Amino acid sequence: MAPPKFMGLSGRPLSMMVSAVATTGFLLFGYDQGVMSGIITAPAFNKMFPETKDNSTMQGFVTAIYEIGCLAGAMFMLWAGDLLGRRRGIIAGASIMLIGVIIQVATVKDKNPLAQLIVGRVVMGVGNGMNTSTIPTYQAECSKTSNRGLLICIEGGVIAFGTLIAYWLDYGASYGPDDLVWRFPIAFQVIFAVLIIFPMMFLPESPRWLLSHQREAEADRVIAAIRGYEEGSPEAVLERNLIVDSLRASGGYGQKSTPVKALFTHGKTQHFRRMLLGSSAQFFQQVGGCNAVIYYFPILFEESIGTDHNMSLLLGGVNMIVYSIFATTSWFIVERVGRRKMFLIGSLGQSLSMVITFACLIDGKEMTARGAAVGLFTYIAFFGATWLPLPWLYPAEVNPIKTRAKANAVSTCVNWLFNFVIVMVTPIMVSNIGWGTYLFFAATNACFIPVIYFFYPETAKRSLEEIDIIFAKGHAEKMSYVRAAKELPHLQPEEIEGYARKYGLVGHGESDSSTEVGTIGDERRDVEKNFSGQSGNTTNSSDEGLPGRGPGPSVVDEGGVESGFGDGVNASRKADN
């Protein structure tokens, strides 16, 4: 019997389609980041919206009000995301973005066009905030653990490619008639929105979300389709039971939405600390000045370096090529170098780049000011390779399964809130303090280094359940969580249960009851026996002692559940062998 299909696809082709749609969502995100940069000072735009002409405050407001919409969208998903679901959330977000685009391009002169533009940008921001809160979770729940870091880094890299498209489209449109100069770049976003909406109407819902709502028949079909299994096969049933096991252990089975108060708990799970780590990464990304450069690169060149509008657009396009090239480097080094080192290297590189920029602008001479361009180019290179993707990856890894969706929504809210602040104040800072703007960003990037060094544990090459153990170890042994990550050896699947028992994670109060978890474990073992053809014990019935093997409830393979189907199967095979 053939596997069930969605859009006529199953197995790897279906997984690739899910990734393609998720990537398109972040391509649209990147395009939005760059599209206003080339038109906000264009004569045709200023003629249509005279309030923005030579008014840095209004330019900042028109650009930054979009982030307020994004913040509202992210906050909506914080409240309604678990109820709405991943698939419907993405469709709704892209549809709202489509409405926002139509509102913007339909503005008419002498009919209060600025107010309509602002409303359109806010509406579009709401849709983008919903998508940026939902898409990473949806992709993670439909991907393998081994691909987790790579796929989210690809999403981050695609943001750069979206910005690249926006910059060069702005440059090309600048040679056209007045309406084309600004209406076409904004209207072009319709293409991305349509490429998200229509495929998502036929793609599956996240199986984890379906099971959290006890829709088991639908979840069985989705699991079989994504992995290429026959529906009802032992492999599909095993993976379904792994997910149910995890949801019961975390108290999420049948619970339609995790309560917000769960984000503020401490103890062995350290939910609050982990939410702060993920949110601080998004905060640092914004106050480091990335969007000051991305949104206002042409303005920075015009006002700080003294180039004309055409040359500023051209240099902005070249800078985005550099940005996109370096954004792809994270795909190849994120697992090899590790998150901590990439954070530290990026912070140091960005700080030194801003030092070069402000130092070249101090004396106000044109020839010296050209050296500032080097600083902006090196800044965007370091940012693209490190701080662009990592703040989207780190919260998804560091937060536990119970609070991951809500904690990710919180970190996204932080991103958009400070995105608004930086985009709003940057043109005002450039107009009033000039080179002091870049001194400020140099100092803020330097401040990140000690925080990352002392508080950010390494998560590279760790399964999600190992990360849980890192925080439990740090809490139990009263040590730095960075040190706990260094001291904890890389664990094999069969070793994880022992360490979890040692640090009190097995049978922790988050589960509904130890009996309930044990029942799911028994059900899973029955399926494993059918699947492997063996009647021996699995990893759940090992000997006492560290790595802590002894009788007790099974440990959830969170990596297999949250970000992949198949890791739990592989773990069971290893244990049976």
XYZ file of C-alpha atoms in Angstrom:
577
model
C 0.000 0.000 0.000
C 1.425 3.382 -0.989
C 1.994 6.134 1.593
C -0.700 8.822 1.853
C 0.010 11.952 -0.181
C -0.430 15.710 0.103
C -0.200 17.722 -3.125
C 0.519 14.360 -4.745
C 3.757 14.101 -2.728
C 5.037 11.948 0.120
C 8.333 11.256 1.833
C 11.328 13.411 0.917
C 9.554 15.389 -1.878
C 6.806 16.385 0.565
C 9.378 17.405 3.194
C 11.162 19.517 0.572
C 7.893 21.217 -0.344
C 7.265 22.058 3.325
C 10.773 23.548 3.533
C 10.292 25.479 0.277
C 7.107 27.154 1.526
C 8.692 27.929 4.904
C 11.708 29.409 3.151
C 9.457 31.564 0.952
C 7.946 33.017 4.118
C 11.360 34.194 5.270
C 12.231 35.374 1.762
C 9.212 37.681 2.025
C 10.395 38.726 5.495
C 13.782 39.735 4.055
C 12.193 41.540 1.116
C 10.077 43.597 3.521
C 13.196 44.564 5.440
C 14.851 46.048 2.368
C 12.061 47.406 0.173
C 11.594 50.784 1.910
C 15.303 51.593 1.961
C 15.459 52.497 -1.729
C 12.177 54.379 -2.010
C 11.862 56.345 1.250
C 14.084 59.164 -0.122
C 13.154 58.759 -3.807
C 11.847 62.029 -5.343
C 8.765 60.249 -6.737
C 7.905 58.853 -3.299
C 8.467 62.219 -1.594
C 6.243 63.870 -4.223
C 3.415 61.443 -3.416
C 4.048 61.682 0.336
C 5.502 65.176 0.872
C 5.546 64.714 4.665
C 8.547 62.376 4.234
C 10.696 64.821 2.246
C 13.796 65.854 4.235
C 12.047 64.774 7.450
C 14.085 62.106 9.217
C 11.465 61.642 11.949
C 8.658 60.949 9.460
C 10.922 58.721 7.379
C 11.697 56.717 10.501
C 8.032 56.555 11.495
C 6.780 55.393 8.071
C 9.465 52.712 7.967
C 9.247 51.619 11.599
C 5.440 51.522 11.964
C 5.612 48.242 10.052
C 7.447 46.732 13.049
C 4.556 47.698 15.345
C 2.290 45.608 13.125
C 4.799 42.742 13.286
C 4.861 42.996 17.079
C 1.044 42.862 17.173
C 1.057 39.791 14.920
C 3.627 38.010 17.080
C 1.653 38.848 20.247
C -1.514 37.502 18.622
C 0.225 34.195 17.913
C 1.523 34.107 21.496
C -2.121 34.031 22.566
C -3.807 32.164 19.709
C -1.027 30.196 17.996
C -1.674 26.904 19.802
C -5.404 27.238 19.165
C -5.168 28.298 15.513
C -2.574 25.731 14.465
C 0.598 26.070 12.387
C -0.939 25.659 8.926
C -3.898 27.979 9.401
C -1.657 30.480 11.170
C 0.683 30.691 8.160
C -2.200 30.944 5.670
C -3.831 33.701 7.750
C -0.529 35.572 8.090
C 0.215 35.528 4.355
C -3.384 36.509 3.523
C -3.199 39.506 5.871
C 0.091 40.512 4.242
C -1.623 40.373 0.852
C -4.351 42.722 2.082
C -1.698 45.080 3.443
C 0.065 45.248 0.069
C -3.198 46.095 -1.716
C -3.942 48.883 0.763
C -0.500 50.422 0.193
C -0.425 50.353 -3.609
C -4.020 51.627 -3.881
C -3.185 55.024 -2.350
C -4.507 58.047 -4.276
C -3.029 61.540 -4.216
C -5.071 64.193 -2.364
C -6.976 61.426 -0.527
C -4.758 61.383 2.574
C -2.304 58.902 1.004
C 0.162 58.891 3.914
C -2.481 57.652 6.347
C -3.437 54.871 3.927
C 0.210 53.916 3.442
C 0.727 53.711 7.190
C -2.413 51.575 7.676
C -1.261 49.258 4.892
C 2.188 48.873 6.447
C 0.693 48.083 9.856
C -1.679 45.481 8.359
C 1.155 43.886 6.427
C 3.274 43.872 9.573
C 0.600 41.955 11.468
C 0.734 39.196 8.846
C 4.521 39.062 8.882
C 4.608 38.903 12.677
C 2.248 35.937 12.586
C 4.411 34.152 10.021
C 7.767 34.761 11.692
C 6.318 33.365 14.934
C 4.849 30.270 13.278
C 7.028 29.205 10.350
C 10.145 28.131 12.352
C 7.990 26.005 14.662
C 6.119 24.424 11.748
C 9.328 23.567 9.914
C 11.000 22.213 13.057
C 8.056 19.919 13.731
C 8.219 18.540 10.189
C 12.032 18.113 9.973
C 14.685 15.706 11.168
C 16.860 16.500 14.166
C 19.969 16.175 12.001
C 18.658 18.967 9.744
C 17.413 21.277 12.489
C 20.299 23.741 12.599
C 20.853 23.710 8.849
C 17.218 24.361 7.913
C 16.779 27.272 10.306
C 20.113 28.752 9.194
C 18.924 28.459 5.592
C 15.829 30.419 6.620
C 18.107 33.084 8.081
C 20.204 33.162 4.933
C 17.126 33.523 2.777
C 16.264 36.723 4.673
C 19.419 38.179 3.127
C 18.410 37.046 -0.359
C 14.994 38.663 0.083
C 16.671 41.936 1.044
C 18.996 41.588 -1.957
C 15.996 41.244 -4.312
C 14.372 44.324 -2.742
C 17.471 46.495 -3.094
C 18.045 45.698 -6.771
C 14.343 45.943 -7.602
C 14.317 49.389 -5.977
C 17.361 50.349 -8.042
C 15.808 49.161 -11.314
C 12.452 50.797 -10.579
C 14.186 54.120 -9.856
C 14.636 54.573 -13.640
C 10.903 54.211 -14.350
C 7.964 56.626 -14.161
C 6.941 58.009 -10.773
C 4.302 55.409 -9.940
C 6.613 52.529 -10.895
C 9.374 53.853 -8.633
C 7.519 53.000 -5.425
C 4.283 51.132 -6.277
C 5.918 48.249 -8.136
C 8.466 47.296 -5.431
C 5.683 47.238 -2.824
C 3.264 45.345 -5.121
C 5.929 42.734 -5.937
C 5.364 41.239 -2.482
C 2.079 39.786 -3.763
C 4.065 37.096 -5.585
C 5.671 35.815 -2.375
C 2.357 35.901 -0.485
C 0.593 33.856 -3.167
C 3.444 31.319 -3.190
C 2.821 30.819 0.525
C -0.974 30.788 0.629
C -1.840 28.328 -2.136
C 0.669 25.541 -1.342
C -0.150 25.768 2.372
C -3.805 25.087 1.580
C -2.772 21.598 0.454
C 0.170 20.855 2.781
C -0.313 18.926 6.060
C -0.709 20.340 9.542
C 2.058 19.704 12.078
C 1.556 16.186 13.498
C 2.591 17.385 16.956
C -0.130 20.039 16.922
C -2.693 17.476 15.753
C -1.771 15.073 18.538
C -1.801 17.842 21.147
C -5.449 18.280 20.126
C -5.980 14.471 20.182
C -6.653 14.260 16.441
C -4.820 10.957 16.140
C -6.208 9.713 12.825
C -5.118 12.877 11.018
C -1.728 12.795 12.749
C -1.169 9.167 11.671
C -1.812 10.148 8.053
C 0.550 13.142 8.232
C 3.363 11.143 9.853
C 3.068 8.424 7.230
C 3.033 10.971 4.396
C 6.023 13.013 5.614
C 8.186 9.963 6.297
C 6.987 7.921 3.311
C 5.510 5.136 5.443
C 2.375 3.137 4.811
C -0.451 4.384 6.989
C -0.762 2.180 10.055
C 2.686 0.651 9.581
C 4.732 -0.183 12.722
C 7.137 2.670 11.949
C 4.327 5.234 11.727
C 2.657 3.937 14.900
C 5.979 4.042 16.770
C 6.597 7.636 15.808
C 3.050 8.607 16.745
C 3.588 7.032 20.164
C 6.892 8.878 20.609
C 5.076 12.155 20.092
C 2.244 11.188 22.444
C 4.845 10.051 25.006
C 6.525 13.445 24.840
C 3.268 15.380 25.057
C 2.078 13.391 28.068
C 5.419 13.782 29.850
C 5.353 17.552 29.340
C 1.686 17.886 30.262
C 0.780 18.944 26.734
C -1.354 16.005 25.600
C -4.918 17.211 25.252
C -3.864 20.653 26.486
C -4.788 22.969 23.654
C -2.514 25.762 24.837
C 0.420 25.921 27.266
C -0.363 28.507 29.987
C 1.804 31.625 29.889
C 2.710 31.158 33.566
C 4.704 28.064 32.570
C 7.258 30.416 30.990
C 8.162 31.815 34.424
C 9.084 28.590 36.228
C 12.571 27.748 37.468
C 13.827 24.522 39.084
C 15.296 21.706 37.034
C 13.658 22.776 33.768
C 14.658 26.470 34.036
C 11.884 27.623 31.692
C 12.334 31.291 32.600
C 16.119 31.360 32.162
C 15.829 29.573 28.818
C 13.158 31.983 27.594
C 15.456 34.880 28.569
C 18.391 33.343 26.687
C 16.371 33.001 23.494
C 14.806 36.445 23.817
C 18.136 38.116 24.615
C 19.581 36.757 21.358
C 16.807 38.522 19.426
C 17.306 41.673 21.516
C 21.053 41.719 20.818
C 20.472 41.204 17.098
C 18.394 44.375 16.910
C 20.302 46.747 19.196
C 23.521 45.704 17.449
C 22.458 47.923 14.552
C 21.658 45.398 11.833
C 18.476 47.099 10.673
C 20.051 50.523 10.944
C 22.331 49.320 8.135
C 19.787 47.190 6.200
C 16.896 49.677 6.199
C 18.914 52.852 5.853
C 22.046 51.920 3.934
C 21.346 54.410 1.090
C 20.469 57.145 3.615
C 23.623 56.426 5.613
C 25.668 56.814 2.439
C 23.879 60.001 1.389
C 24.030 61.756 4.752
C 27.184 60.324 6.322
C 29.424 59.745 3.311
C 27.991 62.259 0.841
C 27.107 60.175 -2.237
C 24.159 61.017 -4.480
C 20.906 59.014 -4.406
C 21.726 56.876 -7.447
C 25.186 55.922 -6.189
C 23.777 55.184 -2.732
C 21.247 52.768 -4.234
C 23.966 51.099 -6.296
C 26.304 50.703 -3.317
C 23.373 49.421 -1.266
C 22.756 46.731 -3.859
C 26.426 45.722 -3.824
C 26.352 45.610 -0.029
C 23.373 43.257 -0.163
C 25.297 40.935 -2.481
C 28.024 40.782 0.160
C 25.314 40.230 2.793
C 23.792 37.309 0.882
C 27.122 35.633 0.157
C 28.203 35.692 3.785
C 24.746 34.608 4.962
C 25.297 31.268 3.242
C 28.527 30.598 5.183
C 26.527 29.836 8.332
C 25.019 26.831 6.564
C 28.426 25.166 6.475
C 29.925 26.222 9.827
C 27.048 26.356 12.308
C 27.567 22.766 13.538
C 31.343 22.745 13.103
C 32.141 26.032 14.869
C 29.260 26.055 17.355
C 26.759 28.673 18.415
C 28.835 30.352 21.146
C 31.899 30.939 18.999
C 29.798 32.282 16.135
C 28.000 34.670 18.500
C 31.336 35.875 19.930
C 33.057 36.232 16.551
C 30.077 38.095 15.129
C 29.889 40.506 18.084
C 33.605 41.305 17.894
C 33.533 41.712 14.109
C 30.465 43.963 14.167
C 31.926 46.123 16.929
C 35.231 46.618 15.127
C 33.379 47.352 11.869
C 31.432 50.143 13.554
C 34.704 51.466 15.029
C 36.089 51.738 11.495
C 32.920 53.512 10.355
C 32.776 56.185 13.065
C 36.550 56.735 13.042
C 36.463 57.540 9.324
C 33.631 60.060 9.810
C 35.063 62.074 12.704
C 37.057 64.643 10.692
C 34.214 65.150 8.170
C 36.462 65.011 5.080
C 35.031 63.380 1.967
C 38.038 61.196 1.182
C 38.263 59.883 4.756
C 34.511 59.348 4.873
C 34.784 56.849 2.040
C 36.594 54.541 4.444
C 33.346 54.345 6.401
C 31.927 52.326 3.514
C 34.470 49.618 4.308
C 33.178 49.456 7.870
C 29.569 49.101 6.732
C 30.531 46.379 4.255
C 32.492 44.376 6.862
C 29.666 44.867 9.369
C 27.065 43.348 7.073
C 29.446 40.479 6.223
C 29.933 39.565 9.898
C 26.218 39.986 10.583
C 25.160 37.809 7.659
C 27.469 34.983 8.715
C 26.578 35.000 12.420
C 23.898 37.215 13.960
C 21.444 36.911 11.058
C 20.511 33.206 11.502
C 21.572 32.417 15.086
C 18.852 34.350 16.966
C 16.243 32.323 15.055
C 18.015 29.027 15.760
C 19.033 29.463 19.410
C 15.530 29.992 20.912
C 14.207 26.951 19.023
C 16.976 24.823 20.561
C 17.358 26.210 24.054
C 13.660 26.184 25.031
C 12.063 22.877 26.138
C 9.212 21.172 24.328
C 6.487 22.327 26.727
C 7.191 26.067 26.335
C 8.908 26.133 22.948
C 6.032 27.594 20.913
C 5.226 30.334 23.431
C 8.879 31.109 24.243
C 9.629 31.444 20.525
C 6.681 33.830 20.187
C 8.061 35.907 23.085
C 11.501 36.100 21.454
C 9.867 37.147 18.178
C 7.958 39.891 20.032
C 11.265 41.141 21.448
C 12.741 41.140 17.949
C 9.968 43.270 16.490
C 9.741 45.646 19.454
C 13.411 46.609 19.301
C 13.382 46.437 15.512
C 10.825 49.263 15.706
C 12.918 51.233 18.194
C 16.127 51.037 16.139
C 14.441 51.745 12.796
C 12.588 54.694 14.349
C 15.585 56.369 15.969
C 18.349 55.671 13.432
C 17.580 58.498 10.961
C 17.135 60.883 13.905
C 20.487 59.797 15.376
C 22.266 60.184 12.042
C 20.813 63.682 11.593
C 21.674 64.859 15.120
C 24.815 63.068 16.292
C 26.314 61.896 12.985
C 29.277 59.605 13.600
C 28.130 59.143 17.207
C 25.475 56.775 15.825
C 28.158 54.303 14.808
C 30.045 54.769 18.091
C 26.847 53.772 19.900
C 26.506 50.559 17.871
C 30.212 49.765 18.324
C 29.758 49.981 22.102
C 26.562 47.901 22.197
C 28.142 45.090 20.173
C 31.138 45.052 22.505
C 28.770 44.679 25.485
C 27.342 41.454 24.040
C 30.646 39.598 24.389
C 30.790 39.109 28.194
C 27.076 38.240 28.358
C 27.462 35.525 25.717
C 30.700 34.218 27.232
C 29.311 33.809 30.743
C 25.649 32.921 30.126
C 25.146 31.196 26.738
C 25.658 27.398 26.898
C 26.719 25.632 23.717
C 23.940 23.653 21.989
C 25.726 22.468 18.832
C 25.665 18.717 18.201
C 23.284 18.251 21.125
C 19.911 16.587 20.883
C 17.100 18.589 22.427
C 16.836 16.220 25.384
C 20.563 16.656 26.092
C 19.973 20.411 26.339
C 17.308 19.695 28.974
C 19.906 17.716 30.919
C 22.436 20.580 30.689
C 20.061 22.899 32.548
C 19.066 20.231 35.057
C 22.764 19.517 35.730
C 23.575 23.195 36.246
C 20.643 23.607 38.644
C 21.316 20.407 40.617
C 25.065 20.919 40.944
C 24.882 24.699 41.474
C 27.213 25.473 38.590
C 27.280 27.759 35.574
C 25.165 26.407 32.729
C 28.035 27.175 30.370
C 30.248 24.942 32.512
C 27.532 22.289 32.684
C 27.421 22.186 28.886
C 31.200 21.794 28.731
C 31.317 19.044 31.359
C 28.379 16.994 30.113
C 29.688 14.433 27.616
C 27.901 13.940 24.341
C 25.379 11.232 25.130
C 24.219 8.274 23.120
C 20.446 7.720 23.039
C 20.746 4.793 25.446
C 22.668 6.965 27.969
C 20.208 9.841 28.126
C 17.704 8.079 30.399
C 20.311 7.511 33.093
C 21.393 11.123 33.186
C 17.782 12.307 33.148
C 17.036 10.107 36.155
C 20.161 11.336 37.951
C 19.072 14.965 37.652
C 15.409 14.302 38.394
C 13.931 14.866 34.932
C 12.253 11.463 34.759
C 8.926 11.543 36.505
C 9.239 15.293 37.052
C 6.135 17.151 38.083
C 5.519 18.381 34.541
C 4.187 14.981 33.546
C 0.599 14.083 34.132
C 1.631 11.111 36.232
C 4.355 8.515 36.274
C 1.786 5.821 35.641
C 0.539 7.608 32.551
C 4.016 8.004 31.125
C 4.784 4.404 31.951
C 1.691 3.299 30.086
C 2.796 5.117 26.973
C 6.224 3.567 27.398
C 4.664 0.091 27.541
C 2.659 0.839 24.382
C 5.801 2.058 22.629
C 7.750 -1.057 23.653
C 5.004 -3.278 22.212
C 5.285 -1.480 18.882
C 9.082 -1.692 18.999
C 8.889 -5.444 19.438
C 6.618 -5.743 16.401
C 8.841 -3.434 14.402
C 12.180 -5.049 15.229
C 11.018 -8.638 15.421
C 12.795 -8.986 18.765
C 11.341 -9.564 22.214
C 14.237 -8.217 24.265
C 14.159 -5.153 26.479
C 14.626 -1.641 25.116
C 16.566 1.211 26.636
C 13.817 1.667 29.214
C 14.810 -1.466 31.142
C 18.497 -1.107 31.823
C 20.592 -1.595 34.946
C 21.001 0.793 37.883
C 23.863 3.306 38.007
C 25.265 6.010 35.793
C 24.676 6.458 33.164
C 21.742 5.754 35.515
C 20.119 2.753 33.985
C 17.309 1.304 36.052
C 13.614 0.620 36.030
C 11.339 3.603 35.610
C 9.310 5.544 33.129
C 10.716 6.132 29.701
C 12.525 9.337 28.826
C 11.054 11.279 25.998
C 13.251 11.483 22.922
C 12.464 15.144 22.503
C 14.722 15.459 19.505
C 12.812 12.733 17.715
C 9.515 14.255 18.657
C 9.972 17.941 18.199
C 12.123 18.119 15.156
C 12.005 14.855 13.373
C 10.408 11.558 12.826
C 12.905 8.783 12.631
C 15.337 9.728 15.380
C 13.177 7.907 17.886
C 13.082 4.906 15.550
C 16.855 4.951 15.165
C 17.291 5.195 18.927
C 15.035 2.183 19.416
C 16.948 0.197 16.807
C 20.265 0.989 18.489
C 18.870 0.001 21.858
C 17.414 -3.257 20.555
C 20.705 -4.147 18.892
